[in-house]
Short mmCIF file of C-alpha atoms and ligand atoms in Angstrom, two decimals:
data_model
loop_
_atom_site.label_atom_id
_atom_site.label_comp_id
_atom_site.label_asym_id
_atom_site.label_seq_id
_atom_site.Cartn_x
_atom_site.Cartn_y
_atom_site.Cartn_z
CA UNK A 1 12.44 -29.08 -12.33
CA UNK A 2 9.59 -28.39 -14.58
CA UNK A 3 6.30 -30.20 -14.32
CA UNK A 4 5.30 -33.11 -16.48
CA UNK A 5 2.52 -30.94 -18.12
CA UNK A 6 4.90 -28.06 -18.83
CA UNK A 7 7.66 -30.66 -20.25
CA UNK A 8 4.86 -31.58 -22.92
CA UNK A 9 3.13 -28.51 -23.24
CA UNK A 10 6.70 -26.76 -24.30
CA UNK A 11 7.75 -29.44 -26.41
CA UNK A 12 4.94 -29.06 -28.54
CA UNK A 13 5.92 -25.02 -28.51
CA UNK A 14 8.95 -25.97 -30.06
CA UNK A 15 7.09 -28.36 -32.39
CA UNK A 16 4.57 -25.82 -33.10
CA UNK A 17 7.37 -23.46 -34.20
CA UNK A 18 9.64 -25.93 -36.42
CA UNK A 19 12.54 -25.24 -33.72
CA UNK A 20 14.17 -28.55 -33.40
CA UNK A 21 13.92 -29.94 -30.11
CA UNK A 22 17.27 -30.04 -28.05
CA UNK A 23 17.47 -30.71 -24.35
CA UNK A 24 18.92 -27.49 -24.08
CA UNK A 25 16.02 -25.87 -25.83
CA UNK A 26 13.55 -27.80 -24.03
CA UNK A 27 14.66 -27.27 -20.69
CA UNK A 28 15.53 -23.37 -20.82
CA UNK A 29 11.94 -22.82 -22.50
CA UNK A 30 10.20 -25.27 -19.51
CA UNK A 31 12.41 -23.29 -17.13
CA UNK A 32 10.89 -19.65 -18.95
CA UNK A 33 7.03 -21.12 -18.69
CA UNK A 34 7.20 -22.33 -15.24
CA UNK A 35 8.60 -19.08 -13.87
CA UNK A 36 7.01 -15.63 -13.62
CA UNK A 37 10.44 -14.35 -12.53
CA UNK A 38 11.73 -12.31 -15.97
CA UNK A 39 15.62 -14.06 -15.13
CA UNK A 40 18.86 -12.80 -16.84
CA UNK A 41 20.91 -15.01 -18.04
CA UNK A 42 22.71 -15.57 -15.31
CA UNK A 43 19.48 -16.54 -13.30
CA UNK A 44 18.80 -19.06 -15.68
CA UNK A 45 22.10 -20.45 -15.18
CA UNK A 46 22.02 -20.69 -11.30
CA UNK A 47 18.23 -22.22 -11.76
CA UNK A 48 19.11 -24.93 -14.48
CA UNK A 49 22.63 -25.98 -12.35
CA UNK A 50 21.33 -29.23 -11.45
CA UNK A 51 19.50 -30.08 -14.68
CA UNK A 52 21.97 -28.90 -17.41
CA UNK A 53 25.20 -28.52 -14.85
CA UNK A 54 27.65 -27.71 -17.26
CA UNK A 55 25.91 -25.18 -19.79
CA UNK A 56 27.30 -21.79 -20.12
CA UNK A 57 25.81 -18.89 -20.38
CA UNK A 58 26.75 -18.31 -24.34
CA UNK A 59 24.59 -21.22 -25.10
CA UNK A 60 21.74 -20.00 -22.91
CA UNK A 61 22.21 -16.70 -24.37
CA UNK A 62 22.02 -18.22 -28.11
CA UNK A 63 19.38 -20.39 -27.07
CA UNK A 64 17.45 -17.51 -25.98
CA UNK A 65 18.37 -15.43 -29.22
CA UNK A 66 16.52 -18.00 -31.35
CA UNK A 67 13.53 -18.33 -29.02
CA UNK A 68 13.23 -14.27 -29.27
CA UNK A 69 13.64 -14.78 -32.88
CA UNK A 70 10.24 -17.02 -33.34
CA UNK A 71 8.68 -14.08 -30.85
CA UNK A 72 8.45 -16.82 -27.97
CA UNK A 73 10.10 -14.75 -25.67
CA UNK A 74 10.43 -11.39 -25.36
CA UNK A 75 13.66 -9.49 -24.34
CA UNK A 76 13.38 -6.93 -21.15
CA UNK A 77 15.53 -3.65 -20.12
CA UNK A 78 14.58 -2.78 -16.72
CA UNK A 79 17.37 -0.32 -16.94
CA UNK A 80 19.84 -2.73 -14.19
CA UNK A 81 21.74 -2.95 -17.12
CA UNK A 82 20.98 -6.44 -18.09
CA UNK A 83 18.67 -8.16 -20.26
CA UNK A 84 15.79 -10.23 -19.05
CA UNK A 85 13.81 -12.66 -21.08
CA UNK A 86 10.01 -13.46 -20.63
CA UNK A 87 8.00 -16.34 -22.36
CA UNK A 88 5.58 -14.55 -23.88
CA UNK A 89 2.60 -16.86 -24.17
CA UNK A 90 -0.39 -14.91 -22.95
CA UNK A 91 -0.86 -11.27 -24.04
CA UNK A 92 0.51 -9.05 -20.87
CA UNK A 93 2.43 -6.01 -20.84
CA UNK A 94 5.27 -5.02 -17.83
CA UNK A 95 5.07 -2.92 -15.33
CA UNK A 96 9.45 -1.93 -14.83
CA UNK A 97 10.40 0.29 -11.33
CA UNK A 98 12.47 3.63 -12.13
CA UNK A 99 14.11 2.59 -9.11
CA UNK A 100 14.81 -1.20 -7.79
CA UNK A 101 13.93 -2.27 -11.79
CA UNK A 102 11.42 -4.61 -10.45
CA UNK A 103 9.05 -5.77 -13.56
CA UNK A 104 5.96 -7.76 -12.65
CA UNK A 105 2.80 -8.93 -14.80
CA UNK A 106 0.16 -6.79 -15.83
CA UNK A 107 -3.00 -7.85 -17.75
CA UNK A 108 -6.89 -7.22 -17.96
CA UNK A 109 -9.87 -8.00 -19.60
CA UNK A 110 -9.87 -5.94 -22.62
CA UNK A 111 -5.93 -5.85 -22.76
CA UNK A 112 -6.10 -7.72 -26.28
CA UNK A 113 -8.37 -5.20 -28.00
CA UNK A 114 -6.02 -2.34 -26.62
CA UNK A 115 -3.20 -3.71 -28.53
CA UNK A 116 -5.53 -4.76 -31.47
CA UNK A 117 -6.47 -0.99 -31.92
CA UNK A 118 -2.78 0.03 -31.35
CA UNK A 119 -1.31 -1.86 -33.42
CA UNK A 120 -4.02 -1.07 -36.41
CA UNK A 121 -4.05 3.04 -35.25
CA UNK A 122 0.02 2.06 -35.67
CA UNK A 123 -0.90 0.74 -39.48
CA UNK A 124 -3.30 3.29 -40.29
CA UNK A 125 -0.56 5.94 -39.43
CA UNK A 126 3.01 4.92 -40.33
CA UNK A 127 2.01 2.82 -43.44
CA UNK A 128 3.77 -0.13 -41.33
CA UNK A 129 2.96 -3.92 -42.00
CA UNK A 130 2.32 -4.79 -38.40
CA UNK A 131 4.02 -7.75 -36.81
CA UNK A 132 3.49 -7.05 -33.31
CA UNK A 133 4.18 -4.92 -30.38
CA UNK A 134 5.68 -4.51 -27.05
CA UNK A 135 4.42 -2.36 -24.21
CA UNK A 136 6.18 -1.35 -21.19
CA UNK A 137 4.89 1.25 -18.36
CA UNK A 138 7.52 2.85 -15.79
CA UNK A 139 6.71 3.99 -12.45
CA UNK A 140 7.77 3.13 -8.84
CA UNK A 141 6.71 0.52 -7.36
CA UNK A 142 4.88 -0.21 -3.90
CA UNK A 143 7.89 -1.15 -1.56
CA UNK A 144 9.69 1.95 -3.27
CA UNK A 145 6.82 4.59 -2.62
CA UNK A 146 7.25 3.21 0.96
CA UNK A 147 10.74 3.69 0.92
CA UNK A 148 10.95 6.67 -0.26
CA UNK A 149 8.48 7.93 1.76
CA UNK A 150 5.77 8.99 -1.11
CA UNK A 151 2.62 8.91 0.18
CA UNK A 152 0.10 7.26 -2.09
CA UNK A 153 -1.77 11.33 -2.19
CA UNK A 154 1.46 12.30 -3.99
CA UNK A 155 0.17 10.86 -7.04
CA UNK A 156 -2.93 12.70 -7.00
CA UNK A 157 -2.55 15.73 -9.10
ZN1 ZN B 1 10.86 -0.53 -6.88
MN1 MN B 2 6.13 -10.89 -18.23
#
């Protein structure tokens, strides 16, 4: 269950973005803000059971549609062959592993500006109206370099 502060703070998302307010919508989007977690849709059923027990994965799937839709949440390909779905409320950008498909969190100060100047590099070039971007960086991941046995020299070229 989602915390009293993130119950308000999402409602006023969906406010903010003219979406009308459901329970559905409300609790899948409190559900997407209070974990770091990057679920399917399938681990957003198993995590909702108790709250919305009898919602099926279409709906969560539609619900998610529209929330991608007003750019709230952002859809992920870690290459497992399903989709995962981020709330997208602070600027960050994914680190994905070539080999488990783990995708964690990656931000720093100075992140924003890096997209700023992408995205107006992006204009400059292609003639594009910008309306955002989406970055994603592949590599392997800690626990696989370990289990693979790459030592961390390896990547020293
Ligand atoms: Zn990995
Ligand atoms: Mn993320």
């Amino acid at each position: 269950m989602a915390s009293n502060a993130v119950m308000e703070e999402t409602l006023q998302v969906l406010k903010d973005h003219k979406l009308r307010v459901t329970p559905q919508r409300h609790i899948i989007l409190a559900y997407l803000v209070s974990h770091h977690n990057h679920p399917t849709v399938e681990t957003i059923r198993d995590g909702l059971g108790k709250e919305l027990p009898n919602i099926g994965s279409s709906t969560i799937y539609n619900t998610l549609n529209t929330f991608v839709d007003h750019h709230l949440v952002v859809e992920l390909q870690n290459g497992d062959g399903s989709t995962h779905y981020d709330y997208f409320g602070s600027p960050h950008y994914h680190a994905i592993c070539t080999n488990c498909g783990r995708i964690v969190d990656v931000t720093y100060p100075g992140f924003s500006d890096t997209e700023k100047s992408l995205e107006k590099k992006t204009a400059e070039i292609s003639g594009y109206m910008i309306s955002g971007n989406h970055m994603e960086v592949y590599g392997l991941c800690p626990e696989c370099q370990i289990k693979l046995g790459i030592k961390p020299n390896d990547n020293e070229k």
